[in-house]
Tab-separated table of C-alpha atoms in Angstrom:
chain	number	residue	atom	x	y	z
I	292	UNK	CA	-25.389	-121.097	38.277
I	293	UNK	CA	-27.149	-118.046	36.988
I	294	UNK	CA	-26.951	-116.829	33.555
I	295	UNK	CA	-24.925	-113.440	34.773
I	296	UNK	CA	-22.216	-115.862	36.349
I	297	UNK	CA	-21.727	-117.964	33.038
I	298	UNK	CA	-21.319	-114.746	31.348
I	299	UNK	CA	-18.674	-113.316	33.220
I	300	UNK	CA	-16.665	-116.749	33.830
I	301	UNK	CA	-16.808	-116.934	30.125
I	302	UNK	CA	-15.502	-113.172	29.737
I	303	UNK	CA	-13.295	-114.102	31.994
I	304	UNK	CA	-11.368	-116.673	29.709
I	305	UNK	CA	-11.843	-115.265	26.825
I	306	UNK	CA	-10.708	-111.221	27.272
I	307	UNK	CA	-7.269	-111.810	28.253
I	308	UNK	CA	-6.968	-108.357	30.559
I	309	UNK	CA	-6.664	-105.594	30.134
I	310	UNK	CA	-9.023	-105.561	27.640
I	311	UNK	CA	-10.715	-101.908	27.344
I	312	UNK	CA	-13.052	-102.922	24.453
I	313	UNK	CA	-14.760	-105.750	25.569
I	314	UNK	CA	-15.059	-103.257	29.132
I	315	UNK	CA	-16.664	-100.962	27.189
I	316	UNK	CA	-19.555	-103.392	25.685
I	317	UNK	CA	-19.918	-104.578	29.419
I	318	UNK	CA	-20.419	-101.393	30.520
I	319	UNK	CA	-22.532	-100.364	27.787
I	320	UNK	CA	-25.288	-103.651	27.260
I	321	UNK	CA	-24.058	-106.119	30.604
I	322	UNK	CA	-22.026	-108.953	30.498
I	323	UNK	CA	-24.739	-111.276	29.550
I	324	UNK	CA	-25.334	-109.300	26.358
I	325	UNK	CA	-22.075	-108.577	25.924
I	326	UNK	CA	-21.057	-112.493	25.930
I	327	UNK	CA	-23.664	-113.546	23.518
I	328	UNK	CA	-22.312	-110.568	21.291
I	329	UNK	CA	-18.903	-112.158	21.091
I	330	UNK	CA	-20.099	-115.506	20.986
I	331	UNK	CA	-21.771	-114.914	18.011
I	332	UNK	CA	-19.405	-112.455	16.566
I	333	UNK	CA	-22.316	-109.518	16.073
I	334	UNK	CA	-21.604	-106.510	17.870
I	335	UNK	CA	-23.126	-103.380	18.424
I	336	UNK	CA	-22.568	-100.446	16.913
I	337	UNK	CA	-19.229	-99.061	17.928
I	338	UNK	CA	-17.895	-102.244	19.695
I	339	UNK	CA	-16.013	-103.952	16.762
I	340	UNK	CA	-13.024	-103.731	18.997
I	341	UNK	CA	-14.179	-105.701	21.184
I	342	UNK	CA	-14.677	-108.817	18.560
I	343	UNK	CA	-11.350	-107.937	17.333
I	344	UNK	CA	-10.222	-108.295	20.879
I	345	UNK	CA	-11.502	-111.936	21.347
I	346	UNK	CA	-11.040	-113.417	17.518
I	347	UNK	CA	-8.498	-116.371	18.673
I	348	UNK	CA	-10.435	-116.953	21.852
I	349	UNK	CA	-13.809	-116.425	21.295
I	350	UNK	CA	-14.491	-120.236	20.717
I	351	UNK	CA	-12.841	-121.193	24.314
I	352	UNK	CA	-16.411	-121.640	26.351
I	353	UNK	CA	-15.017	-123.022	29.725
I	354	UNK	CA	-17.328	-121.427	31.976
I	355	UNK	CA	-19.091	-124.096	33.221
I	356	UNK	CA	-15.582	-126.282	34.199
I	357	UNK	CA	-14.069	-123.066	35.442
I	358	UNK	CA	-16.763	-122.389	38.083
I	359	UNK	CA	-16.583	-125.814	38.772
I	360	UNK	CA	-12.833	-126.031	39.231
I	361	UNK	CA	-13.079	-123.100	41.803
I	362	UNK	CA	-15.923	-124.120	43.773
I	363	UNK	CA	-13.721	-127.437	43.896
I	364	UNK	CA	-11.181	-125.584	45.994
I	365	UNK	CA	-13.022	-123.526	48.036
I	366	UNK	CA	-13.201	-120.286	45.868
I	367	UNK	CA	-15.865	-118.506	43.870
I	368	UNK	CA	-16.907	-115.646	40.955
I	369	UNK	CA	-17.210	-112.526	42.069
I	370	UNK	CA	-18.744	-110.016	39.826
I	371	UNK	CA	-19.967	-106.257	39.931
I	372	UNK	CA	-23.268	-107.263	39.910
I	373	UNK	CA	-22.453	-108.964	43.762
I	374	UNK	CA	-22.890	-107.481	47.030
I	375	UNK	CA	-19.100	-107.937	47.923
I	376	UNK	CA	-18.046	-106.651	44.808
I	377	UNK	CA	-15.601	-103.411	46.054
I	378	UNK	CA	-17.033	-101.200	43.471
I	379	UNK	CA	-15.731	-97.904	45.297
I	380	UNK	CA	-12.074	-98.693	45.733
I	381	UNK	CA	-11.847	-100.101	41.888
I	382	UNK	CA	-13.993	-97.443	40.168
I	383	UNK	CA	-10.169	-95.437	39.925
I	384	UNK	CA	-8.858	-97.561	37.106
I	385	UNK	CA	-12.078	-96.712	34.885
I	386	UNK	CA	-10.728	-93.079	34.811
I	387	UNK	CA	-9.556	-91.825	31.168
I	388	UNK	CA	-6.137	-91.895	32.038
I	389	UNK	CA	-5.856	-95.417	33.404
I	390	UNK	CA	-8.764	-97.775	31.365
I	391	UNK	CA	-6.936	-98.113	28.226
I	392	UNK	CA	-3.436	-99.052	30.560
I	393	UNK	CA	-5.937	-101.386	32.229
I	394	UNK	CA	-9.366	-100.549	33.409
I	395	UNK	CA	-11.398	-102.478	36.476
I	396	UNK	CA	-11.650	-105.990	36.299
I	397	UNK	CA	-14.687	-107.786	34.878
I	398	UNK	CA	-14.678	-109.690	37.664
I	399	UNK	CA	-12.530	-111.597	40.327
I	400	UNK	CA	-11.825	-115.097	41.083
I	401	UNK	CA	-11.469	-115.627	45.125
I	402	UNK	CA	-10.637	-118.108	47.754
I	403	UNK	CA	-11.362	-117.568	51.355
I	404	UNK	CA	-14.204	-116.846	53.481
I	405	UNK	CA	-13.489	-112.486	53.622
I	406	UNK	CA	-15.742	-110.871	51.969
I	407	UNK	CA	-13.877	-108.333	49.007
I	408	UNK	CA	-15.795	-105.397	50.622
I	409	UNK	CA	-15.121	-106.170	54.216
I	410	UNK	CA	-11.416	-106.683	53.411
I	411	UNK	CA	-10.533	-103.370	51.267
I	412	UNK	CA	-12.744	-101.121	53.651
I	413	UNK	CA	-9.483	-101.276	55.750
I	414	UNK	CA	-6.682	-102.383	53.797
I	415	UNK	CA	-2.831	-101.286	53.377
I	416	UNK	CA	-0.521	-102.706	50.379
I	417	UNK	CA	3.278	-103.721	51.742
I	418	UNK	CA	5.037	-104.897	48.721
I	419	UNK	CA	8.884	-104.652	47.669
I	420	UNK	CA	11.611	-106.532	46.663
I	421	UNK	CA	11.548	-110.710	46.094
I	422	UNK	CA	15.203	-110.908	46.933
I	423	UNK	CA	14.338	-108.893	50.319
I	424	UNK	CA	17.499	-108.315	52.603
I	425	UNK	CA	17.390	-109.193	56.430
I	426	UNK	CA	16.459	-105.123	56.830
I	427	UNK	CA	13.708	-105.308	54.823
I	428	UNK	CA	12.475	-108.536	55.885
I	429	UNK	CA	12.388	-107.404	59.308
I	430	UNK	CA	10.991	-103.680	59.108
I	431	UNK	CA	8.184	-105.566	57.009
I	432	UNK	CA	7.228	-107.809	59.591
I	433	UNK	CA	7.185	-105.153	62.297
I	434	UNK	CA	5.161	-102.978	59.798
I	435	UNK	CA	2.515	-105.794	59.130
I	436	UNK	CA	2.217	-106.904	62.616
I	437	UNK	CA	1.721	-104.188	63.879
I	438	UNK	CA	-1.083	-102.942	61.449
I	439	UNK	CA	-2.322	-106.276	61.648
I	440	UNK	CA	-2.726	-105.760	65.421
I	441	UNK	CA	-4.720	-102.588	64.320
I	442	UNK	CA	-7.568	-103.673	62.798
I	443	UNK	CA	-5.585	-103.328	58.572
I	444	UNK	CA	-5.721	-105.916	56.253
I	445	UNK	CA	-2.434	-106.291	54.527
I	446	UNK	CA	-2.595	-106.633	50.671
I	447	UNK	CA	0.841	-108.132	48.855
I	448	UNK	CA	1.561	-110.255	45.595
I	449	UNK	CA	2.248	-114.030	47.128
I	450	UNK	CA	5.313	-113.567	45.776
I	451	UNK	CA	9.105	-114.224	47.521
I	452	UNK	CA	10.872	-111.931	49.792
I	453	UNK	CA	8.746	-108.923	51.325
I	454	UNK	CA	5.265	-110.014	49.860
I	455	UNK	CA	6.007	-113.477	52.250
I	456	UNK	CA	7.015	-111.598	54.934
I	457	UNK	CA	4.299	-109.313	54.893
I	458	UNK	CA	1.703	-111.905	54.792
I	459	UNK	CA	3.119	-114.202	57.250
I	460	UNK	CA	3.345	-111.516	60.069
I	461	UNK	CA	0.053	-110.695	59.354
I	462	UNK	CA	-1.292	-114.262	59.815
I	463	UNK	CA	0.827	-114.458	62.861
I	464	UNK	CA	-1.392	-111.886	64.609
I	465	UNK	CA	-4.326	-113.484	63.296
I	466	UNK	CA	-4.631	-110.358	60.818
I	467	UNK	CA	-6.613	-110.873	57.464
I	468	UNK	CA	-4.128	-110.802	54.587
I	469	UNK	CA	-5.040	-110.545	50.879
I	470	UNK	CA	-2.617	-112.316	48.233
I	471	UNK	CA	-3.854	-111.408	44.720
I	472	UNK	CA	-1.735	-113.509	42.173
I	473	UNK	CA	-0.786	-113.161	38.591
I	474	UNK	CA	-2.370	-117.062	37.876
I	475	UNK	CA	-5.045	-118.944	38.679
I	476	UNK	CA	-6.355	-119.322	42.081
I	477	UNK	CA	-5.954	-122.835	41.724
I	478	UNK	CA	-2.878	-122.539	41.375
I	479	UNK	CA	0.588	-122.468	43.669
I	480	UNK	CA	2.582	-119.717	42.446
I	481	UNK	CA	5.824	-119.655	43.156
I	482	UNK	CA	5.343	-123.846	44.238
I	483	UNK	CA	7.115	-123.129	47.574
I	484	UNK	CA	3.893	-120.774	48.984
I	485	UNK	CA	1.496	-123.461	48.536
I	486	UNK	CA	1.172	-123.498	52.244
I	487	UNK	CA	1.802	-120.104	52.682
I	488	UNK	CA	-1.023	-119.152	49.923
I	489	UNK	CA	-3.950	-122.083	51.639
I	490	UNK	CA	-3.152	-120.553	54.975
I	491	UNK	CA	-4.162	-116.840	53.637
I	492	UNK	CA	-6.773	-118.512	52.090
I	493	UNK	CA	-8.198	-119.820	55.335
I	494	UNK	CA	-9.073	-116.675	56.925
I	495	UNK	CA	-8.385	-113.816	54.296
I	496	UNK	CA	-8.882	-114.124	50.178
I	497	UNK	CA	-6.476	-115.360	47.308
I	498	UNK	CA	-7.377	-113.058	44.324
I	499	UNK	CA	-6.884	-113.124	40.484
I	500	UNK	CA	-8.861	-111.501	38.025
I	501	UNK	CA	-7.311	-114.694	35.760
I	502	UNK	CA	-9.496	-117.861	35.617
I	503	UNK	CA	-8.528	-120.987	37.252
I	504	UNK	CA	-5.424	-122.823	35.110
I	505	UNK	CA	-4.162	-119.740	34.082
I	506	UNK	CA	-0.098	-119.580	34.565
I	507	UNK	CA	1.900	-117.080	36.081
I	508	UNK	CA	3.716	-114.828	33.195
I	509	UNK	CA	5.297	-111.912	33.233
I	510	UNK	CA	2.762	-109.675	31.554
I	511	UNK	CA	0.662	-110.794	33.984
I	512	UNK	CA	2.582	-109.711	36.940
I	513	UNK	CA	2.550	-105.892	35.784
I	514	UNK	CA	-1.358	-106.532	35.107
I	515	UNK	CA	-1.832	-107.542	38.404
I	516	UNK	CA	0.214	-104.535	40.106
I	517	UNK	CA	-2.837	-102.383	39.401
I	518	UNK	CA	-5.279	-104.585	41.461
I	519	UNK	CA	-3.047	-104.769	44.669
I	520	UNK	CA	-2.709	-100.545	44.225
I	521	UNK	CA	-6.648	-100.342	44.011
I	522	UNK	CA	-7.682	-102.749	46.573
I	523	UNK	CA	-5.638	-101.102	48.692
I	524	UNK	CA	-6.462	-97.783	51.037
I	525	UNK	CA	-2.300	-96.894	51.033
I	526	UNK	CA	0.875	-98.846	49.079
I	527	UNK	CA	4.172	-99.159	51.333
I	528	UNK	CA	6.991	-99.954	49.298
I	529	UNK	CA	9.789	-101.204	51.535
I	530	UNK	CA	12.695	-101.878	49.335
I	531	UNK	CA	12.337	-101.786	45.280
I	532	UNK	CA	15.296	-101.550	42.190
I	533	UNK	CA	14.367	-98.275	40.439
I	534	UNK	CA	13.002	-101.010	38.011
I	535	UNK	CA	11.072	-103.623	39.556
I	536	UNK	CA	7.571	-104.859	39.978
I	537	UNK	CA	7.250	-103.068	43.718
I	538	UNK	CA	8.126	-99.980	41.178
I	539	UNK	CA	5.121	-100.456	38.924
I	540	UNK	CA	2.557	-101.295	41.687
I	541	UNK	CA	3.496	-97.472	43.225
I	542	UNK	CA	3.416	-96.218	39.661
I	543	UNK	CA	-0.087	-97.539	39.633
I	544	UNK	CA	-0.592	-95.666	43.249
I	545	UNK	CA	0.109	-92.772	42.024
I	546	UNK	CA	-1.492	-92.707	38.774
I	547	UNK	CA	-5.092	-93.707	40.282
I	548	UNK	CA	-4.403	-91.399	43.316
I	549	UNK	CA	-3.818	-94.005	46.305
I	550	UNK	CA	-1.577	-92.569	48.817
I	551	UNK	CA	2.330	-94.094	48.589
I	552	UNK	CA	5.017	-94.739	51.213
I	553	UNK	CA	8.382	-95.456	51.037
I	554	UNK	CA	10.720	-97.348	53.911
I	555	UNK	CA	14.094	-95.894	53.741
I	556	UNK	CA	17.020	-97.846	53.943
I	557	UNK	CA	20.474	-98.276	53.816
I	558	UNK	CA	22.097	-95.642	51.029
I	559	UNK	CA	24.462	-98.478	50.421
I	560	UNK	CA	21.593	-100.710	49.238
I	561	UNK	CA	21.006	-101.334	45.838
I	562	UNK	CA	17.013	-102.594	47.160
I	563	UNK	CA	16.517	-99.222	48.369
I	564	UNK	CA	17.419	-97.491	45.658
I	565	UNK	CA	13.701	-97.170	44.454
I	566	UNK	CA	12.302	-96.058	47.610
I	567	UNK	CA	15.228	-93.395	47.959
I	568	UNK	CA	14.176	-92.115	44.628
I	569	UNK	CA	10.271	-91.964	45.556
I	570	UNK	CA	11.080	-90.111	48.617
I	571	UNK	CA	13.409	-87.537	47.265
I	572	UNK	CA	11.613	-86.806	44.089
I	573	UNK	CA	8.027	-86.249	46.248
I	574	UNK	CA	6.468	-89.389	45.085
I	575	UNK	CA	6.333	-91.007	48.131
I	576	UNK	CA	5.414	-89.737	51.782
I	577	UNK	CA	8.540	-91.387	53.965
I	578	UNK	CA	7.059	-94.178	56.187
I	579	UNK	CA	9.369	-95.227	59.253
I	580	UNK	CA	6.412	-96.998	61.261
I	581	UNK	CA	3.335	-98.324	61.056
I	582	UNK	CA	1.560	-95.451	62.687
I	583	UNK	CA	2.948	-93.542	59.516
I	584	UNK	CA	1.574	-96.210	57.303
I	585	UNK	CA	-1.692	-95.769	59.370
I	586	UNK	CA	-1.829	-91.986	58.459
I	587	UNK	CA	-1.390	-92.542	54.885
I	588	UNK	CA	-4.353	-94.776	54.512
I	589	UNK	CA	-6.524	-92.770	57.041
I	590	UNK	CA	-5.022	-89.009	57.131
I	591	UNK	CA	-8.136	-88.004	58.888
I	592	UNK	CA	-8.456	-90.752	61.598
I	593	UNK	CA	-11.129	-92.248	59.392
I	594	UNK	CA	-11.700	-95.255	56.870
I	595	UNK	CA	-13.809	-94.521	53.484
I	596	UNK	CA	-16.847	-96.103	55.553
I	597	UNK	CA	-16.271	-94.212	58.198
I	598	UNK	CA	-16.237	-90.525	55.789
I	599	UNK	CA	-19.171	-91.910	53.841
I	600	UNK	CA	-21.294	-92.401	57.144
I	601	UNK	CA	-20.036	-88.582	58.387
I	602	UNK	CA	-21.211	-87.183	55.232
I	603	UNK	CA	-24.261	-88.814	54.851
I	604	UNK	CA	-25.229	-87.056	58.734
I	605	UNK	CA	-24.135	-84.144	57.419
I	606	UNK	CA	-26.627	-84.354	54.560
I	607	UNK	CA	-29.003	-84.018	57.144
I	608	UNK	CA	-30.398	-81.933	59.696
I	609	UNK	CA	-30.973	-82.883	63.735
I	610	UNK	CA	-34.343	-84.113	62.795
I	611	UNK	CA	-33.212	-86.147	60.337
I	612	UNK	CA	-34.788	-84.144	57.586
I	613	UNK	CA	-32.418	-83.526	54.145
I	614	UNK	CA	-30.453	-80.589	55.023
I	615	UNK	CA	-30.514	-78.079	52.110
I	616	UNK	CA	-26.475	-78.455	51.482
I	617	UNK	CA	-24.584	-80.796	49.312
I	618	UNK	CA	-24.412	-84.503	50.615
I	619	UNK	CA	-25.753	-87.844	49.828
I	620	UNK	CA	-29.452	-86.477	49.284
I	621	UNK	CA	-27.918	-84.345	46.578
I	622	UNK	CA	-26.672	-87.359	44.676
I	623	UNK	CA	-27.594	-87.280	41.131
I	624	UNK	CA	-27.986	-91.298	41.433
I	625	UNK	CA	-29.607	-90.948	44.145
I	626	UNK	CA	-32.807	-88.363	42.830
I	627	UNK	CA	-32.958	-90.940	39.674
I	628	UNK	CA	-34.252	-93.849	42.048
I	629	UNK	CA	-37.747	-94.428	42.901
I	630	UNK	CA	-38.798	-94.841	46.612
I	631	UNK	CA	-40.736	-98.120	46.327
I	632	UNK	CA	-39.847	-101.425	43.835
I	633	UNK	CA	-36.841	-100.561	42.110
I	634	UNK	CA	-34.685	-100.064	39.086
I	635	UNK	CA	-31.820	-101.545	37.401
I	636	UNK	CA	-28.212	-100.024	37.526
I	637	UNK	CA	-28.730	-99.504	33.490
I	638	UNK	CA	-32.073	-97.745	34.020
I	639	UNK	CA	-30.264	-95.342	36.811
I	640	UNK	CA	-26.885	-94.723	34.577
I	641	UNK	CA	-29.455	-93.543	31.758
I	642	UNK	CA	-31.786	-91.180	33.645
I	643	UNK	CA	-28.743	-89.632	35.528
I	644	UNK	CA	-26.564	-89.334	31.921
I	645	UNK	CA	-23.712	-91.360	34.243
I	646	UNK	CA	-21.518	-94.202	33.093
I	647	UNK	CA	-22.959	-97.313	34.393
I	648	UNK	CA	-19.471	-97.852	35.959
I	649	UNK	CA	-20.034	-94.279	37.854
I	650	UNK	CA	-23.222	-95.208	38.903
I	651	UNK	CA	-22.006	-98.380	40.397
I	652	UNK	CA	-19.684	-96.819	42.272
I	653	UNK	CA	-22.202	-94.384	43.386
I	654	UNK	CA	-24.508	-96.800	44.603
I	655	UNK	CA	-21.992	-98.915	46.651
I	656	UNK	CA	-20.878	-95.516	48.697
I	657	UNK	CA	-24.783	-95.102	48.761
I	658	UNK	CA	-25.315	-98.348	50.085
I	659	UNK	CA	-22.643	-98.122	52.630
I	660	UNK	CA	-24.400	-94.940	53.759
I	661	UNK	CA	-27.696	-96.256	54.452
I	662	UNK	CA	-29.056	-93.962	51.711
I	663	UNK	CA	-30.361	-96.599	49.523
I	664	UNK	CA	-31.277	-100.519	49.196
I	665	UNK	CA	-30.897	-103.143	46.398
I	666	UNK	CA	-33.716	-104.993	46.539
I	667	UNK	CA	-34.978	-107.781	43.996
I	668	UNK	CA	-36.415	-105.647	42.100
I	669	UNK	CA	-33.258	-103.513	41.733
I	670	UNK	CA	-32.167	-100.132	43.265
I	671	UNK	CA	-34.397	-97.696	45.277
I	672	UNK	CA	-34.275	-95.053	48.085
I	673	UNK	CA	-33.852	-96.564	51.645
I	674	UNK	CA	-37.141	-95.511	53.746
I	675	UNK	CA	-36.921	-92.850	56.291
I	676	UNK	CA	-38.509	-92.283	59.146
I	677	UNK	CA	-40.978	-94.727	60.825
């Protein structure tokens, strides 16, 4: 177990989220600094919050059991320093607006063999009412077989009533399907998925930012909302109260700019109500099939690898030379990195006068685009040419 990993399992349990301060001295001196800092109750300058933020917990060092407990079941840590870690599709809830509401996780606990990165490169949220009528239950299992057939991961909450529904059609077409809960991953929550919850973890993920023991509450559940928005390329609500957790998770959508979709339904049904009111006030494009659902995600035909790989060819010219446009060579990350040994994110965020959380995100696009490597020396500039 490395150093990094202790830190962040220990961060983990100790910064119930969302916890903005203790973000900030992440982002500012790395978790392993930044968990020695609370340990020992000596902050830098500017980060008393963060001590503040962890007085009654500060003590709790379970790091070493809680790694333990999840490697026990099959899951494992997964932190922004990994190579998995979907840096691009959570960077949105580090904007001003959104951070101090609840910010990116510090890290996420996962069981399942999919990779985070693999799984969110071409992923669509279906979520909606637990108490789900035989409409809704059906137009969701149409919609997620269907874009399970097409290649889409489909994101929900593990929860009763549409999130079931969606995830079940999806493992029916031998889709991947991504449940991120409000507990522990070691936990079955609600009891009556445990099945339901080992079978997405056998071929998709089980996700919580929450280490393992954790129970389900319901200040958690409105946490969570935000994740399932962000790991997610589009959110389809099918049927939602104008109050109701499916409510908050398109609030989320909308306030970190994912693209929403509403299912209409009956106008006599009081679990439509919410997606009537998304749709006729403009929040919400109306979604009637999953070719719809497809559009939202991908308006242009294309995934966020697919853009990142098109605008990294148009950076350059036919010969492969940097064209003299904007593109990936004109990345102000991407002039602060050295083209032989390398250099830490820290090093990068400092020369480029970034947030380290920007220049993460940077990278990982970057990365995706061929444009740069990580190597074990850190970051540098992928070699061209032969």
């Amino acid at each position: 177990m490395s150093s990094t990993q202790h830190a962040y399992a220990y961060l983990s349990r100790v910064a119930e989220p969302p916890n903005p301060a203790v973000a900030r001295l992440v982002a500012e001196v790395g978790a392993v600094e930044a968990a020695a800092a609370i340990r020992r109750r000596v902050a830098p300058p500017g980060h008393q919050e963060a001590l503040d933020a962890t007085e009654t917990t500060y003590e709790i060092d379970l790091a070493v059991q809680d790694l333990a407990t999840v490697e026990a079941c099959g899951g494992r840590l997964v932190t922004p320093e990994d190579a998995e870690w979907p840096a691009w599709t959570l960077h949105a809830l580090n904007t001003a607006s959104t951070s101090a509401r609840g910010g990116a996780p510090l890290a996420l606990w996962v069981r399942g063999p999919a990779r985070l990165d693999e799984l969110t490169e071409r992923s669509i949220a279906l979520v909606g009412s637990r108490a789900a009528s035989s409409y809704g239950s059906h137009v969701t299992s149409t919609l997620a077989g269907e874009l399970g057939q097409s290649g889409w991961a489909v994101v929900s909450g593990g929860a009763y009533g549409i999130d079931a529904c969606a995830h079940r059609a999806a493992l029916a077409m031998g889709a991947s399907t991504v449940a991120v809960l409000a507990c522990g991953i070691d936990r079955d929550y609600p009891v009556a998925h445990a099945r339901l919850l080992a079978q997405i973890a056998g071929t998709g993920a089980v996700i919580s930012e929450y280490p393992p023991g954790i129970s389900a509450a319901k200040h958690r559940f409105l946490t969570r909302n935000r994740l399932v928005a962000a790991l997610s390329r589009a959110v389809v609500v099918v049927e939602a109260g104008r109050r109701s957790g499916a409510a908050n998770t398109a609030a989320w959508a909308r306030r970190i700019g994912v693209p929403l979709g509403a299912v209409p339904g009956p106008i006599t049904s009081a679990v439509s109500v919410g997606c009537h009111q998304m749709i006729s006030e403009g929040q919400a494009c109306l979604v009637a099939d999953s070719a719809a659902a497809q559009r939202l995600a991908a308006p242009d035909g294309l995934t966020l690898f697919d853009s990142v790989d098109t605008a990294a060819t148009r950076a350059s010219t036919d010969d492969g030379t940097p064209s003299s446009g904007t593109g990936a060579h004109d990345d102000p990350v991407l002039t602060c990195l050295p083209g032989r040994g390398g250099v830490s994110v820290s090093d990068v965020a400092n020369s480029a006068g970034l947030p380290v959380a920007d220049v993460r995100a940077r990278l990982a696009l970057l990365e995706v685009a061929g444009s740069v490597v990580r190597g074990p020396d850190g970051w540098r500039r992928a070699r061209t040419g032969g």
